């Protein structure tokens, strides 16, 4: 049985930086340290951080003192203001690519464009971008949804950083028929795009794909969709123990890819488990 791991699988620059900042903050802090929401969508990493004294909270109101870390997904600016007003020290670990999306969204609205935000409305990154523009954007997840949008003089478009380029192209193309002027910023992160391309190519040459990452991770879910669209049996797992030997029957080549919130040690455990079952 041949196992091939996608070269770009696992932690991206933004996630690595956020986790590193969380560990450094925990080591240096003289006060309690919190993250607003789990630092990344990976329960295993969140547990390791908890052992270091970094606790995830849902709301600012759950914290009365100490340090609050803003995760890589970012937050609306009012949340940072509120944290400071409450006397908390803010460590902002928002990924620079997410910051860029927030800034460009703000610029489009300021210039008078009707903003369309391509993404998952329930995702914290999208909530952060929406908050940055005072909630005036329309969030859609697919080109068909542009059909119900009113005709406007000027539409501006940005995407959640984990969207696929195909989806953004389809939305831009569909919107052209509904406006005189269209301004599109490609805010999809390079790390996401490269990983998606590599996952598709890997899926095309194996018999089974394992996609590793939190079940609540948007970019991992997208990798699962891409792999399935390539027509290969695909399993979404978080840890090595979830691998079922029955999946590997008559399988000669296995591809392993992982969302950007998956640490290297989890990927290594999965490869070891596969090798063990293969024996
Ligand atoms: Fe940032 Fe891209 Fe990672 S947006 S958090 S580098 S997936």
mmCIF file of N, CA, C and O in Angstrom, residues 33-39 46 50 54-64 67-69 71 88:
data_model
loop_
_atom_site.group_PDB
_atom_site.id
_atom_site.type_symbol
_atom_site.label_atom_id
_atom_site.label_comp_id
_atom_site.label_asym_id
_atom_site.label_seq_id
_atom_site.Cartn_x
_atom_site.Cartn_y
_atom_site.Cartn_z
ATOM 1 N N UNK A 33 -5.130 33.962 30.476
ATOM 2 C CA UNK A 33 -5.099 34.152 29.014
ATOM 3 C C UNK A 33 -6.281 33.394 28.389
ATOM 4 O O UNK A 33 -6.528 32.236 28.721
ATOM 5 N N UNK A 34 -6.960 34.086 27.497
ATOM 6 C CA UNK A 34 -8.130 33.492 26.835
ATOM 7 C C UNK A 34 -8.018 33.676 25.322
ATOM 8 O O UNK A 34 -7.335 34.576 24.841
ATOM 9 N N UNK A 35 -8.725 32.806 24.597
ATOM 10 C CA UNK A 35 -8.927 33.072 23.167
ATOM 11 C C UNK A 35 -10.427 33.276 22.983
ATOM 12 O O UNK A 35 -11.230 32.618 23.655
ATOM 13 N N UNK A 36 -10.775 34.175 22.077
ATOM 14 C CA UNK A 36 -12.191 34.417 21.811
ATOM 15 C C UNK A 36 -12.652 33.400 20.765
ATOM 16 O O UNK A 36 -12.407 33.555 19.582
ATOM 17 N N UNK A 37 -13.250 32.314 21.246
ATOM 18 C CA UNK A 37 -13.526 31.161 20.383
ATOM 19 C C UNK A 37 -12.257 30.319 20.343
ATOM 20 O O UNK A 37 -11.175 30.794 20.724
ATOM 21 N N UNK A 38 -12.371 29.056 19.915
ATOM 22 C CA UNK A 38 -11.158 28.216 19.827
ATOM 23 C C UNK A 38 -10.145 28.845 18.877
ATOM 24 O O UNK A 38 -10.548 29.391 17.844
ATOM 25 N N UNK A 39 -8.863 28.795 19.228
ATOM 26 C CA UNK A 39 -7.838 29.499 18.431
ATOM 27 C C UNK A 39 -7.872 29.047 16.969
ATOM 28 O O UNK A 39 -7.691 29.849 16.058
ATOM 29 N N UNK A 46 -6.570 22.723 20.490
ATOM 30 C CA UNK A 46 -7.212 23.516 21.549
ATOM 31 C C UNK A 46 -6.942 22.872 22.915
ATOM 32 O O UNK A 46 -6.651 23.564 23.900
ATOM 33 N N UNK A 50 -5.024 24.417 26.180
ATOM 34 C CA UNK A 50 -5.680 24.471 27.496
ATOM 35 C C UNK A 50 -4.714 24.048 28.588
ATOM 36 O O UNK A 50 -4.662 24.629 29.666
ATOM 37 N N UNK A 54 -4.284 28.320 28.359
ATOM 38 C CA UNK A 54 -5.040 29.216 27.473
ATOM 39 C C UNK A 54 -6.445 28.646 27.299
ATOM 40 O O UNK A 54 -6.624 27.556 26.753
ATOM 41 N N UNK A 55 -7.426 29.404 27.779
ATOM 42 C CA UNK A 55 -8.795 28.896 27.772
ATOM 43 C C UNK A 55 -9.610 29.588 26.680
ATOM 44 O O UNK A 55 -9.503 30.812 26.507
ATOM 45 N N UNK A 56 -10.399 28.808 25.951
ATOM 46 C CA UNK A 56 -11.266 29.423 24.925
ATOM 47 C C UNK A 56 -12.584 29.843 25.568
ATOM 48 O O UNK A 56 -13.187 29.077 26.316
ATOM 49 N N UNK A 57 -13.004 31.083 25.300
ATOM 50 C CA UNK A 57 -14.312 31.548 25.788
ATOM 51 C C UNK A 57 -15.170 31.940 24.589
ATOM 52 O O UNK A 57 -14.648 32.271 23.523
ATOM 53 N N UNK A 58 -16.497 31.893 24.801
ATOM 54 C CA UNK A 58 -17.400 32.215 23.692
ATOM 55 C C UNK A 58 -17.572 33.715 23.527
ATOM 56 O O UNK A 58 -17.635 34.233 22.420
ATOM 57 N N UNK A 59 -17.689 34.409 24.668
ATOM 58 C CA UNK A 59 -17.998 35.843 24.615
ATOM 59 C C UNK A 59 -17.052 36.642 25.486
ATOM 60 O O UNK A 59 -16.517 36.124 26.467
ATOM 61 N N UNK A 60 -16.914 37.913 25.140
ATOM 62 C CA UNK A 60 -16.088 38.794 25.968
ATOM 63 C C UNK A 60 -16.649 38.901 27.381
ATOM 64 O O UNK A 60 -15.901 39.072 28.341
ATOM 65 N N UNK A 61 -17.976 38.788 27.502
ATOM 66 C CA UNK A 61 -18.597 38.929 28.824
ATOM 67 C C UNK A 61 -18.194 37.785 29.764
ATOM 68 O O UNK A 61 -18.399 37.860 30.969
ATOM 69 N N UNK A 62 -17.587 36.712 29.204
ATOM 70 C CA UNK A 62 -17.127 35.602 30.061
ATOM 71 C C UNK A 62 -15.790 35.938 30.735
ATOM 72 O O UNK A 62 -15.278 35.156 31.518
ATOM 73 N N UNK A 63 -15.192 37.090 30.373
ATOM 74 C CA UNK A 63 -13.846 37.420 30.846
ATOM 75 C C UNK A 63 -13.879 38.744 31.608
ATOM 76 O O UNK A 63 -14.416 39.732 31.107
ATOM 77 N N UNK A 64 -13.275 38.744 32.798
ATOM 78 C CA UNK A 64 -13.295 40.011 33.549
ATOM 79 C C UNK A 64 -11.905 40.640 33.652
ATOM 80 O O UNK A 64 -11.774 41.818 33.952
ATOM 81 N N UNK A 67 -5.744 38.594 29.471
ATOM 82 C CA UNK A 67 -5.373 38.797 28.070
ATOM 83 C C UNK A 67 -6.375 38.062 27.185
ATOM 84 O O UNK A 67 -6.727 36.919 27.468
ATOM 85 N N UNK A 68 -6.817 38.712 26.130
ATOM 86 C CA UNK A 68 -7.697 38.033 25.169
ATOM 87 C C UNK A 68 -6.985 37.964 23.816
ATOM 88 O O UNK A 68 -6.474 38.971 23.329
ATOM 89 N N UNK A 69 -6.904 36.750 23.274
ATOM 90 C CA UNK A 69 -6.242 36.577 21.970
ATOM 91 C C UNK A 69 -7.314 36.502 20.887
ATOM 92 O O UNK A 69 -8.269 35.720 21.004
ATOM 93 N N UNK A 71 -8.261 35.281 17.362
ATOM 94 C CA UNK A 71 -7.749 34.199 16.501
ATOM 95 C C UNK A 71 -7.609 34.635 15.046
ATOM 96 O O UNK A 71 -8.028 35.733 14.676
ATOM 97 N N UNK A 88 -9.148 44.692 29.139
ATOM 98 C CA UNK A 88 -8.386 43.493 28.763
ATOM 99 C C UNK A 88 -7.216 43.880 27.855
ATOM 100 O O UNK A 88 -7.301 44.848 27.099
#
